[in-house]
Amino acid sequence: MASFSSWSSSGLTVGPRAYFEPEVELLTASEVHALQLKLLQETVERAYHTNAFFGPRYRAAGIDPGDIRTLDDIRRLPIVRKDDILADIAAQPPYGTRLQADTSEIVNVVESSGTSRRGREVQALSAADFDGIVRAEAFGFYWAGARRGTVVALMAPLTMAAAGVWWTHTLQRLESNTLRLADADTEKRLEYMKRYGVEVLITNANYLRRMEHIAEQLGYEPARDFPKLRSVFGGGGSWTLEWARERSERWHSNLYEQYGSSQRAIAWTCERGMVNSGGYGVIHGLPHLSLLEVLNPATGEPVNEGEEGEVIVTVFNQEAQPQIRYGSNDRAIYMPASACPCGRAFDGLRAGSIGRYDDMLKIKNVNIWPETFDRLVFAHPQVAEYRVDVTMAADGREDVVIALEYKRGVTAEQRGQVASGLGQAVRRDVGFSVSVHEWMGESLVAGGADLMKVKRVTDKRGGTS
Ligand SMILES: [Zn+2]
């Protein structure tokens, strides 16, 4: 196992592959499954006997730890959801009855980035739990080339959310030279990246899109101004292969993606990145640290390769708060380990397939994901940003208005072509009519407190937003 002092030199490089924990990454599929079963059994046994949240639930469901004889037996355990966690926290704040350690053992608390008034989920970690999560986070950065002295530009803000604190600690443990740019505006970030010779850029698809636009306006040429840049974390949410290939070329970098949450579900693309031999790459789970299920929400059964389902996460052997079968409400396409040529026996998710079930909108009787608008709008490279407003008139008629902010230098004629082309594409692909206008407000590209986050679709029907 990698220890603190040896992280920057503990890996093993074989050809194009860089193993962070070779003792795990070189296991065969059957060895991985045997290890997971052992860890699952230990995790359930411990929760059954010592946890005031899980123990009574398992007993009420008539489950005994001895019932877990195969990995498939995990599905005998009840799924825990956000509402269960929030009710538990409300009844016994601030940690709920899931806390099984003394509070003096807690070294890190993170909160979900909940937007609702229902409150935020809390995750408490002991020193060993924290070490485990930092190990999980290290895989992806290591696979993308972060080592001792590597100059890494980090955009995640340090808040009560998980990403900033976990990533900052992880990069420090990897002894990378981390530029902490969350508080700077985009112009300043680009300046820092140039001055210190950025090698790895950690952002997401949303922000990469805006950053590139501003970089172009300011006259940056990535190949000239960031000559050492080679890895960009530019995934998260939806993106298309064509978009990713263009970004890869524009930033002369390989693109990478993470799936992560404060609930400790962590998965990463390997060194091959998020575009793999021209197709979508695999976001690998880390089978010795957690178990990711992808289940058909209607049946609760695992989906097949290439099918979408809900991600359910179990984190092994947590000291402070177990996390067993947490229903994330995240949707993703399941990909087995064999879908990636890297050879790791780590099943995972298809890159570019992550979304939220609760993001689905029903507009004019059509179910639509916000990502569909992204795909259709950003198919037009003349568009810098956009917003969608969904409204309902007094007579119940629904209206969809797409407002486009164009890049500089786009002519009036081109704007007209984009607007009519987009209207036709929505009608053809989605099945309803939209009005397409030009965005007339302040630029959508520059601002925002957390530049990594953006909400493009606003539902103004029925007082909800
Ligand atoms: Zn791989």
Tab-separated table of C-alpha atoms and ligand atoms in Angstrom:
chain	number	residue	atom	x	y	z
A	1	MET	CA	0.000	0.000	0.000
A	2	ALA	CA	1.237	3.483	-0.814
A	3	SER	CA	2.194	5.433	2.259
A	4	PHE	CA	2.390	9.166	2.785
A	5	SER	CA	6.118	9.506	2.379
A	6	SER	CA	6.414	7.416	-0.749
A	7	TRP	CA	3.583	8.734	-2.903
A	8	SER	CA	5.625	10.653	-5.376
A	9	SER	CA	7.766	7.645	-6.185
A	10	SER	CA	5.577	4.657	-5.373
A	11	GLY	CA	4.114	4.013	-8.816
A	12	LEU	CA	5.140	1.677	-11.558
A	13	THR	CA	5.376	2.713	-15.200
A	14	VAL	CA	5.094	0.063	-17.888
A	15	GLY	CA	5.111	1.457	-21.425
A	16	PRO	CA	2.309	4.033	-21.665
A	17	ARG	CA	0.746	2.838	-18.405
A	18	ALA	CA	1.399	4.457	-15.051
A	19	TYR	CA	0.209	2.394	-12.106
A	20	PHE	CA	-0.422	4.295	-8.901
A	21	GLU	CA	-1.021	1.142	-6.863
A	22	PRO	CA	0.335	-1.621	-9.074
A	23	GLU	CA	-0.557	-4.272	-6.491
A	24	VAL	CA	-4.223	-3.506	-7.175
A	25	GLU	CA	-4.108	-2.370	-10.789
A	26	LEU	CA	-2.474	-5.599	-11.927
A	27	LEU	CA	-5.014	-7.915	-10.283
A	28	THR	CA	-7.107	-10.158	-12.507
A	29	ALA	CA	-10.898	-9.785	-12.630
A	30	SER	CA	-11.436	-12.822	-10.408
A	31	GLU	CA	-8.900	-11.539	-7.883
A	32	VAL	CA	-10.662	-8.159	-7.863
A	33	HIS	CA	-14.049	-9.812	-7.295
A	34	ALA	CA	-12.711	-11.965	-4.457
A	35	LEU	CA	-11.212	-8.885	-2.817
A	36	GLN	CA	-14.469	-6.954	-3.205
A	37	LEU	CA	-16.509	-9.761	-1.678
A	38	LYS	CA	-14.225	-9.923	1.347
A	39	LEU	CA	-14.385	-6.145	1.798
A	40	LEU	CA	-18.156	-6.107	1.360
A	41	GLN	CA	-18.596	-8.843	3.959
A	42	GLU	CA	-16.417	-6.973	6.449
A	43	THR	CA	-18.264	-3.734	5.782
A	44	VAL	CA	-21.721	-5.232	6.286
A	45	GLU	CA	-20.655	-7.221	9.338
A	46	ARG	CA	-19.320	-4.108	11.009
A	47	ALA	CA	-22.353	-1.959	10.178
A	48	TYR	CA	-24.748	-4.678	11.342
A	49	HIS	CA	-23.155	-4.919	14.760
A	50	THR	CA	-21.973	-1.394	15.457
A	51	ASN	CA	-23.974	1.136	13.456
A	52	ALA	CA	-27.163	2.646	14.884
A	53	PHE	CA	-28.430	3.616	11.425
A	54	PHE	CA	-27.657	0.518	9.347
A	55	GLY	CA	-27.892	-2.196	12.029
A	56	PRO	CA	-31.599	-1.727	12.837
A	57	ARG	CA	-32.431	-1.366	9.128
A	58	TYR	CA	-30.778	-4.675	8.308
A	59	ARG	CA	-32.415	-6.451	11.225
A	60	ALA	CA	-35.811	-5.037	10.223
A	61	ALA	CA	-35.256	-6.338	6.692
A	62	GLY	CA	-34.354	-9.770	8.090
A	63	ILE	CA	-30.799	-9.599	6.792
A	64	ASP	CA	-27.913	-11.304	8.534
A	65	PRO	CA	-24.297	-10.536	7.540
A	66	GLY	CA	-23.895	-14.230	6.729
A	67	ASP	CA	-26.364	-13.733	3.866
A	68	ILE	CA	-23.688	-11.946	1.830
A	69	ARG	CA	-22.064	-14.906	0.084
A	70	THR	CA	-21.558	-13.444	-3.385
A	71	LEU	CA	-21.197	-9.913	-4.739
A	72	ASP	CA	-24.723	-10.176	-6.149
A	73	ASP	CA	-26.010	-10.595	-2.595
A	74	ILE	CA	-25.377	-6.890	-2.096
A	75	ARG	CA	-28.792	-6.388	-3.671
A	76	ARG	CA	-30.427	-7.959	-0.617
A	77	LEU	CA	-29.407	-4.853	1.331
A	78	PRO	CA	-31.802	-1.894	1.270
A	79	ILE	CA	-30.786	1.178	-0.722
A	80	VAL	CA	-30.291	4.319	1.358
A	81	ARG	CA	-31.343	7.622	-0.150
A	82	LYS	CA	-30.807	11.306	0.431
A	83	ASP	CA	-34.128	11.599	2.284
A	84	ASP	CA	-33.122	8.844	4.727
A	85	ILE	CA	-29.840	10.594	5.444
A	86	LEU	CA	-31.461	14.023	5.839
A	87	ALA	CA	-34.142	12.685	8.187
A	88	ASP	CA	-31.462	10.985	10.265
A	89	ILE	CA	-29.407	14.176	10.461
A	90	ALA	CA	-32.492	16.219	11.384
A	91	ALA	CA	-33.270	13.805	14.209
A	92	GLN	CA	-29.724	13.830	15.563
A	93	PRO	CA	-27.711	16.772	14.250
A	94	PRO	CA	-25.154	17.365	13.004
A	95	TYR	CA	-24.018	13.871	11.948
A	96	GLY	CA	-27.028	11.600	12.472
A	97	THR	CA	-27.002	8.100	13.902
A	98	ARG	CA	-24.763	6.945	11.046
A	99	LEU	CA	-21.865	8.309	13.062
A	100	GLN	CA	-20.253	5.387	14.851
A	101	ALA	CA	-17.014	7.038	15.976
A	102	ASP	CA	-16.432	9.506	18.759
A	103	THR	CA	-16.551	13.076	17.445
A	104	SER	CA	-12.940	13.511	18.592
A	105	GLU	CA	-11.993	11.035	15.837
A	106	ILE	CA	-13.479	13.162	13.032
A	107	VAL	CA	-10.784	14.920	11.012
A	108	ASN	CA	-12.826	16.088	8.010
A	109	VAL	CA	-16.465	16.998	7.381
A	110	VAL	CA	-17.869	17.665	3.933
A	111	GLU	CA	-21.357	18.580	2.821
A	112	SER	CA	-23.231	17.761	-0.343
A	113	SER	CA	-23.719	20.727	-2.619
A	114	GLY	CA	-27.466	20.514	-2.042
A	115	THR	CA	-29.543	23.220	-3.594
A	116	SER	CA	-32.838	22.456	-1.926
A	117	ARG	CA	-34.213	23.765	1.333
A	118	ARG	CA	-34.225	20.173	2.525
A	119	GLY	CA	-30.717	20.565	3.832
A	120	ARG	CA	-27.351	19.114	3.031
A	121	GLU	CA	-25.981	15.664	3.579
A	122	VAL	CA	-23.010	15.506	5.903
A	123	GLN	CA	-20.089	13.114	5.599
A	124	ALA	CA	-17.746	12.753	8.552
A	125	LEU	CA	-14.367	11.098	8.022
A	126	SER	CA	-11.826	9.708	10.450
A	127	ALA	CA	-8.112	9.956	9.694
A	128	ALA	CA	-8.174	6.524	8.050
A	129	ASP	CA	-11.317	7.413	6.060
A	130	PHE	CA	-9.644	10.606	4.889
A	131	ASP	CA	-6.566	8.697	3.871
A	132	GLY	CA	-8.800	6.352	1.873
A	133	ILE	CA	-10.553	9.173	0.043
A	134	VAL	CA	-7.282	10.917	-0.754
A	135	ARG	CA	-6.009	7.620	-2.185
A	136	ALA	CA	-9.145	7.366	-4.318
A	137	GLU	CA	-8.669	10.901	-5.588
A	138	ALA	CA	-4.976	10.327	-6.258
A	139	PHE	CA	-5.579	7.651	-8.883
A	140	GLY	CA	-7.043	10.011	-11.457
A	141	PHE	CA	-4.497	12.773	-11.025
A	142	TYR	CA	-1.656	10.265	-11.087
A	143	TRP	CA	-3.016	8.554	-14.195
A	144	ALA	CA	-3.159	11.981	-15.859
A	145	GLY	CA	0.484	12.654	-15.025
A	146	ALA	CA	0.529	14.563	-11.700
A	147	ARG	CA	3.806	13.802	-9.911
A	148	ARG	CA	6.277	15.573	-7.650
A	149	GLY	CA	6.838	19.067	-9.037
A	150	THR	CA	4.153	18.844	-11.742
A	151	VAL	CA	2.500	22.271	-12.153
A	152	VAL	CA	-1.235	21.757	-11.680
A	153	ALA	CA	-3.882	24.489	-12.101
A	154	LEU	CA	-6.755	23.782	-9.708
A	155	MET	CA	-10.038	25.653	-10.139
A	156	ALA	CA	-12.079	23.966	-7.388
A	157	PRO	CA	-12.867	26.390	-4.513
A	158	LEU	CA	-12.074	25.434	-0.920
A	159	THR	CA	-15.517	25.253	0.699
A	160	MET	CA	-17.567	22.831	2.812
A	161	ALA	CA	-18.054	20.778	-0.369
A	162	ALA	CA	-15.792	17.811	-0.972
A	163	ALA	CA	-13.876	18.488	-4.169
A	164	GLY	CA	-11.771	21.483	-3.125
A	165	VAL	CA	-10.476	20.091	0.152
A	166	TRP	CA	-10.001	16.532	-1.075
A	167	TRP	CA	-8.259	17.554	-4.294
A	168	THR	CA	-6.010	20.088	-2.582
A	169	HIS	CA	-4.832	17.487	-0.069
A	170	THR	CA	-4.430	14.845	-2.760
A	171	LEU	CA	-2.268	17.039	-4.964
A	172	GLN	CA	-0.153	18.002	-1.949
A	173	ARG	CA	0.328	14.315	-1.107
A	174	LEU	CA	1.366	13.707	-4.708
A	175	GLU	CA	3.814	16.588	-4.182
A	176	SER	CA	2.522	18.378	-7.248
A	177	ASN	CA	3.023	22.138	-7.447
A	178	THR	CA	-0.603	23.246	-7.229
A	179	LEU	CA	-1.746	26.674	-8.410
A	180	ARG	CA	-4.845	27.484	-6.340
A	181	LEU	CA	-6.823	29.578	-8.773
A	182	ALA	CA	-10.398	29.263	-7.542
A	183	ASP	CA	-10.568	32.853	-6.321
A	184	ALA	CA	-9.150	34.428	-9.469
A	185	ASP	CA	-11.167	35.514	-12.486
A	186	THR	CA	-10.522	33.785	-15.777
A	187	GLU	CA	-8.074	36.398	-17.019
A	188	LYS	CA	-5.944	36.039	-13.877
A	189	ARG	CA	-6.110	32.255	-14.067
A	190	LEU	CA	-4.753	32.290	-17.589
A	191	GLU	CA	-1.937	34.626	-16.525
A	192	TYR	CA	-0.930	32.281	-13.685
A	193	MET	CA	-1.062	29.245	-15.925
A	194	LYS	CA	1.262	30.923	-18.382
A	195	ARG	CA	3.663	32.343	-15.790
A	196	TYR	CA	4.238	29.065	-13.945
A	197	GLY	CA	4.104	26.752	-16.942
A	198	VAL	CA	0.943	24.744	-16.277
A	199	GLU	CA	1.172	21.031	-17.083
A	200	VAL	CA	-2.141	19.688	-15.758
A	201	LEU	CA	-5.372	21.703	-15.797
A	202	ILE	CA	-8.201	20.577	-13.511
A	203	THR	CA	-11.549	21.975	-14.613
A	204	ASN	CA	-14.716	20.632	-16.221
A	205	ALA	CA	-16.485	20.738	-19.575
A	206	ASN	CA	-18.604	23.753	-18.650
A	207	TYR	CA	-15.762	25.902	-17.535
A	208	LEU	CA	-13.325	24.728	-20.192
A	209	ARG	CA	-15.810	25.998	-22.772
A	210	ARG	CA	-15.897	29.468	-21.181
A	211	MET	CA	-12.203	29.564	-20.472
A	212	GLU	CA	-11.369	28.813	-24.078
A	213	HIS	CA	-13.666	31.573	-25.258
A	214	ILE	CA	-12.056	34.150	-22.953
A	215	ALA	CA	-8.566	32.896	-23.805
A	216	GLU	CA	-9.341	33.481	-27.474
A	217	GLN	CA	-10.616	36.989	-26.779
A	218	LEU	CA	-7.429	37.806	-24.882
A	219	GLY	CA	-5.251	36.494	-27.670
A	220	TYR	CA	-3.929	33.371	-25.955
A	221	GLU	CA	-2.652	30.597	-28.154
A	222	PRO	CA	-2.507	27.447	-25.980
A	223	ALA	CA	0.315	25.771	-27.902
A	224	ARG	CA	2.451	28.927	-27.582
A	225	ASP	CA	1.399	30.166	-24.133
A	226	PHE	CA	1.044	26.827	-22.312
A	227	PRO	CA	3.713	24.750	-24.043
A	228	LYS	CA	4.015	22.191	-21.208
A	229	LEU	CA	0.285	21.576	-20.833
A	230	ARG	CA	-0.532	17.926	-21.569
A	231	SER	CA	-3.521	16.922	-19.424
A	232	VAL	CA	-6.879	18.652	-19.049
A	233	PHE	CA	-9.698	17.438	-16.835
A	234	GLY	CA	-12.454	18.647	-19.111
A	235	GLY	CA	-15.258	16.157	-18.532
A	236	GLY	CA	-18.213	16.123	-16.190
A	237	GLY	CA	-21.720	16.464	-17.508
A	238	SER	CA	-22.378	15.964	-21.157
A	239	TRP	CA	-20.066	16.477	-24.053
A	240	THR	CA	-19.730	14.981	-27.491
A	241	LEU	CA	-16.796	13.148	-29.038
A	242	GLU	CA	-16.412	15.852	-31.647
A	243	TRP	CA	-16.294	18.548	-28.978
A	244	ALA	CA	-13.708	16.601	-26.979
A	245	ARG	CA	-11.525	15.973	-30.009
A	246	GLU	CA	-11.571	19.678	-30.852
A	247	ARG	CA	-10.653	20.617	-27.261
A	248	SER	CA	-7.882	18.055	-27.248
A	249	GLU	CA	-6.436	19.628	-30.373
A	250	ARG	CA	-6.998	23.215	-29.257
A	251	TRP	CA	-5.320	22.595	-25.881
A	252	HIS	CA	-2.852	20.054	-27.344
A	253	SER	CA	-3.676	17.846	-24.367
A	254	ASN	CA	-5.206	14.542	-23.496
A	255	LEU	CA	-8.637	14.985	-21.852
A	256	TYR	CA	-9.654	13.256	-18.618
A	257	GLU	CA	-12.850	12.867	-16.609
A	258	GLN	CA	-13.884	12.110	-13.046
A	259	TYR	CA	-17.080	10.845	-11.527
A	260	GLY	CA	-17.161	11.975	-7.917
A	261	SER	CA	-19.432	12.979	-5.078
A	262	SER	CA	-19.216	13.932	-1.431
A	263	GLN	CA	-20.857	10.548	-0.764
A	264	ARG	CA	-17.436	9.131	-1.627
A	265	ALA	CA	-18.255	7.640	-5.012
A	266	ILE	CA	-14.995	8.211	-6.890
A	267	ALA	CA	-14.082	6.968	-10.377
A	268	TRP	CA	-11.574	8.180	-12.954
A	269	THR	CA	-10.496	7.797	-16.530
A	270	CYS	CA	-7.114	6.053	-16.792
A	271	GLU	CA	-4.127	7.387	-18.749
A	272	ARG	CA	-6.054	6.798	-21.978
A	273	GLY	CA	-8.423	9.615	-21.070
A	274	MET	CA	-12.037	10.365	-21.880
A	275	VAL	CA	-11.699	9.795	-25.612
A	276	ASN	CA	-10.306	6.364	-26.244
A	277	SER	CA	-9.386	5.147	-29.729
A	278	GLY	CA	-11.903	7.578	-31.193
A	279	GLY	CA	-14.741	6.472	-28.909
A	280	TYR	CA	-15.844	7.282	-25.385
A	281	GLY	CA	-13.371	6.229	-22.695
A	282	VAL	CA	-14.102	4.397	-19.458
A	283	ILE	CA	-14.331	6.098	-16.069
A	284	HIS	CA	-12.939	3.289	-13.929
A	285	GLY	CA	-14.251	2.538	-10.454
A	286	LEU	CA	-11.661	1.776	-7.759
A	287	PRO	CA	-12.787	-1.691	-6.725
A	288	HIS	CA	-10.612	-2.023	-3.620
A	289	LEU	CA	-12.042	1.186	-2.133
A	290	SER	CA	-15.669	1.178	-3.196
A	291	LEU	CA	-18.237	-0.767	-5.167
A	292	LEU	CA	-20.305	0.970	-7.827
A	293	GLU	CA	-23.513	-0.666	-9.026
A	294	VAL	CA	-25.376	0.630	-12.075
A	295	LEU	CA	-28.993	-0.438	-11.779
A	296	ASN	CA	-32.075	-0.165	-13.906
A	297	PRO	CA	-34.219	2.207	-11.817
A	298	ALA	CA	-37.395	0.351	-12.751
A	299	THR	CA	-36.225	-3.159	-11.838
A	300	GLY	CA	-33.332	-2.629	-9.421
A	301	GLU	CA	-31.312	-5.099	-11.484
A	302	PRO	CA	-27.860	-4.371	-12.977
A	303	VAL	CA	-27.939	-2.937	-16.476
A	304	ASN	CA	-25.963	-4.482	-19.322
A	305	GLU	CA	-22.897	-3.000	-20.975
A	306	GLY	CA	-23.773	0.234	-22.749
A	307	GLU	CA	-27.048	0.734	-20.870
A	308	GLU	CA	-27.893	3.595	-18.562
A	309	GLY	CA	-28.830	3.168	-14.927
A	310	GLU	CA	-28.598	4.723	-11.478
A	311	VAL	CA	-25.232	4.628	-9.722
A	312	ILE	CA	-25.386	3.047	-6.256
A	313	VAL	CA	-22.251	3.425	-4.149
A	314	THR	CA	-20.850	1.359	-1.302
A	315	VAL	CA	-17.617	2.506	0.315
A	316	PHE	CA	-15.636	-0.202	2.072
A	317	ASN	CA	-14.714	-0.189	5.761
A	318	GLN	CA	-15.438	3.373	6.747
A	319	GLU	CA	-14.613	4.115	10.381
A	320	ALA	CA	-16.694	7.200	11.134
A	321	GLN	CA	-19.773	6.774	8.926
A	322	PRO	CA	-20.516	3.757	6.766
A	323	GLN	CA	-21.776	4.346	3.241
A	324	ILE	CA	-23.562	1.216	2.083
A	325	ARG	CA	-25.744	1.168	-1.034
A	326	TYR	CA	-26.284	4.884	-1.326
A	327	GLY	CA	-28.690	5.631	-4.181
A	328	SER	CA	-27.005	8.602	-5.813
A	329	ASN	CA	-29.763	9.580	-8.245
A	330	ASP	CA	-26.919	9.985	-10.722
A	331	ARG	CA	-27.412	8.303	-14.066
A	332	ALA	CA	-24.599	6.855	-16.112
A	333	ILE	CA	-23.896	4.211	-18.713
A	334	TYR	CA	-22.269	1.039	-17.378
A	335	MET	CA	-19.053	-0.133	-19.015
A	336	PRO	CA	-17.199	-3.275	-17.974
A	337	ALA	CA	-13.446	-3.188	-17.456
A	338	SER	CA	-12.960	-5.031	-20.746
A	339	ALA	CA	-14.234	-1.968	-22.645
A	340	CYS	CA	-10.942	-0.207	-21.917
A	341	PRO	CA	-7.748	-1.545	-23.489
A	342	CYS	CA	-5.655	-0.521	-20.448
A	343	GLY	CA	-6.110	-3.985	-18.933
A	344	ARG	CA	-7.123	-2.911	-15.425
A	345	ALA	CA	-9.907	-5.114	-14.103
A	346	PHE	CA	-11.809	-2.010	-12.972
A	347	ASP	CA	-15.415	-1.831	-14.187
A	348	GLY	CA	-16.819	1.625	-14.639
A	349	LEU	CA	-18.962	4.181	-16.390
A	350	ARG	CA	-18.865	5.500	-19.906
A	351	ALA	CA	-17.161	8.869	-20.139
A	352	GLY	CA	-19.580	11.636	-21.075
A	353	SER	CA	-22.618	9.764	-19.760
A	354	ILE	CA	-22.993	11.216	-16.263
A	355	GLY	CA	-26.158	13.123	-15.417
A	356	ARG	CA	-28.834	13.535	-12.755
A	357	TYR	CA	-32.225	11.846	-12.815
A	358	ASP	CA	-33.809	14.844	-11.116
A	359	ASP	CA	-32.638	17.137	-13.925
A	360	MET	CA	-35.183	15.724	-16.332
A	361	LEU	CA	-37.715	18.218	-17.635
A	362	LYS	CA	-41.067	17.519	-19.135
A	363	ILE	CA	-41.725	20.164	-21.758
A	364	LYS	CA	-44.750	20.016	-24.050
A	365	ASN	CA	-45.208	16.394	-22.979
A	366	VAL	CA	-41.692	15.477	-24.020
A	367	ASN	CA	-39.104	14.233	-21.517
A	368	ILE	CA	-35.841	16.019	-22.084
A	369	TRP	CA	-32.496	16.246	-20.297
A	370	PRO	CA	-30.777	19.644	-20.113
A	371	GLU	CA	-27.762	18.003	-21.800
A	372	THR	CA	-29.803	17.681	-24.976
A	373	PHE	CA	-29.846	21.479	-25.258
A	374	ASP	CA	-26.076	21.514	-24.708
A	375	ARG	CA	-25.562	19.058	-27.511
A	376	LEU	CA	-27.795	20.888	-29.976
A	377	VAL	CA	-26.662	24.424	-29.142
A	378	PHE	CA	-22.938	23.752	-28.909
A	379	ALA	CA	-23.036	21.926	-32.229
A	380	HIS	CA	-22.753	25.524	-33.479
A	381	PRO	CA	-19.203	26.716	-32.784
A	382	GLN	CA	-20.334	30.345	-33.182
A	383	VAL	CA	-22.151	30.151	-29.822
A	384	ALA	CA	-20.263	31.094	-26.647
A	385	GLU	CA	-23.072	30.476	-24.128
A	386	TYR	CA	-26.823	30.210	-23.962
A	387	ARG	CA	-29.816	30.153	-21.643
A	388	VAL	CA	-33.193	28.466	-21.928
A	389	ASP	CA	-36.361	29.777	-20.307
A	390	VAL	CA	-39.396	27.524	-20.081
A	391	THR	CA	-42.593	29.426	-19.320
A	392	MET	CA	-46.309	28.723	-19.236
A	393	ALA	CA	-48.999	31.167	-20.369
A	394	ALA	CA	-52.304	31.575	-18.529
A	395	ASP	CA	-53.971	29.258	-21.036
A	396	GLY	CA	-51.446	26.507	-20.227
A	397	ARG	CA	-49.418	26.886	-23.409
A	398	GLU	CA	-45.742	26.217	-22.809
A	399	ASP	CA	-43.077	28.363	-24.368
A	400	VAL	CA	-39.385	27.598	-24.775
A	401	VAL	CA	-37.011	30.454	-25.505
A	402	ILE	CA	-33.345	29.823	-26.245
A	403	ALA	CA	-31.151	32.924	-25.973
A	404	LEU	CA	-27.733	32.648	-27.622
A	405	GLU	CA	-24.622	34.650	-26.818
A	406	TYR	CA	-22.454	34.635	-29.918
A	407	LYS	CA	-18.699	34.735	-30.072
A	408	ARG	CA	-17.033	37.879	-31.322
A	409	GLY	CA	-16.830	38.281	-35.057
A	410	VAL	CA	-19.925	36.230	-35.851
A	411	THR	CA	-21.757	38.145	-38.590
A	412	ALA	CA	-25.456	38.976	-38.616
A	413	GLU	CA	-25.948	36.557	-41.465
A	414	GLN	CA	-24.244	33.729	-39.544
A	415	ARG	CA	-26.365	34.519	-36.482
A	416	GLY	CA	-29.497	34.161	-38.562
A	417	GLN	CA	-28.296	30.807	-39.905
A	418	VAL	CA	-27.429	29.494	-36.439
A	419	ALA	CA	-30.795	30.554	-35.025
A	420	SER	CA	-32.845	28.937	-37.765
A	421	GLY	CA	-30.631	25.834	-37.853
A	422	LEU	CA	-30.988	25.389	-34.110
A	423	GLY	CA	-34.767	25.827	-34.221
A	424	GLN	CA	-34.994	23.132	-36.903
A	425	ALA	CA	-32.675	20.786	-35.017
A	426	VAL	CA	-34.739	21.032	-31.819
A	427	ARG	CA	-37.943	20.401	-33.743
A	428	ARG	CA	-36.397	17.416	-35.518
A	429	ASP	CA	-34.546	15.821	-32.558
A	430	VAL	CA	-36.793	16.725	-29.636
A	431	GLY	CA	-40.157	17.218	-31.274
A	432	PHE	CA	-41.275	20.685	-30.216
A	433	SER	CA	-40.866	24.255	-31.424
A	434	VAL	CA	-38.684	26.826	-29.725
A	435	SER	CA	-37.993	30.511	-30.237
A	436	VAL	CA	-34.341	31.347	-30.693
A	437	HIS	CA	-33.169	34.860	-29.842
A	438	GLU	CA	-29.907	36.590	-29.269
A	439	TRP	CA	-28.867	37.039	-25.624
A	440	MET	CA	-28.964	40.752	-24.849
A	441	GLY	CA	-27.929	40.854	-21.179
A	442	GLU	CA	-24.495	41.010	-19.639
A	443	SER	CA	-22.075	38.434	-20.977
A	444	LEU	CA	-22.859	34.946	-19.674
A	445	VAL	CA	-19.286	33.857	-20.135
A	446	ALA	CA	-17.430	36.012	-17.653
A	447	GLY	CA	-19.153	35.896	-14.287
A	448	GLY	CA	-20.416	33.600	-11.600
A	449	ALA	CA	-19.173	32.961	-8.083
A	450	ASP	CA	-18.184	29.372	-8.783
A	451	LEU	CA	-17.084	29.365	-12.395
A	452	MET	CA	-17.239	25.571	-12.600
A	453	LYS	CA	-21.008	25.568	-12.130
A	454	VAL	CA	-23.606	26.720	-14.589
A	455	LYS	CA	-27.371	26.276	-14.801
A	456	ARG	CA	-28.562	26.968	-18.297
A	457	VAL	CA	-32.199	25.904	-18.221
A	458	THR	CA	-34.691	27.792	-16.036
A	459	ASP	CA	-38.126	26.329	-15.586
A	460	LYS	CA	-40.501	29.200	-14.854
A	461	ARG	CA	-43.703	27.190	-14.977
A	462	GLY	CA	-45.807	26.889	-11.862
A	463	GLY	CA	-43.611	28.998	-9.590
A	464	THR	CA	-40.794	26.454	-9.411
A	465	SER	CA	-37.361	27.273	-10.669
B	1	ZN	ZN	-8.495	2.145	-18.704
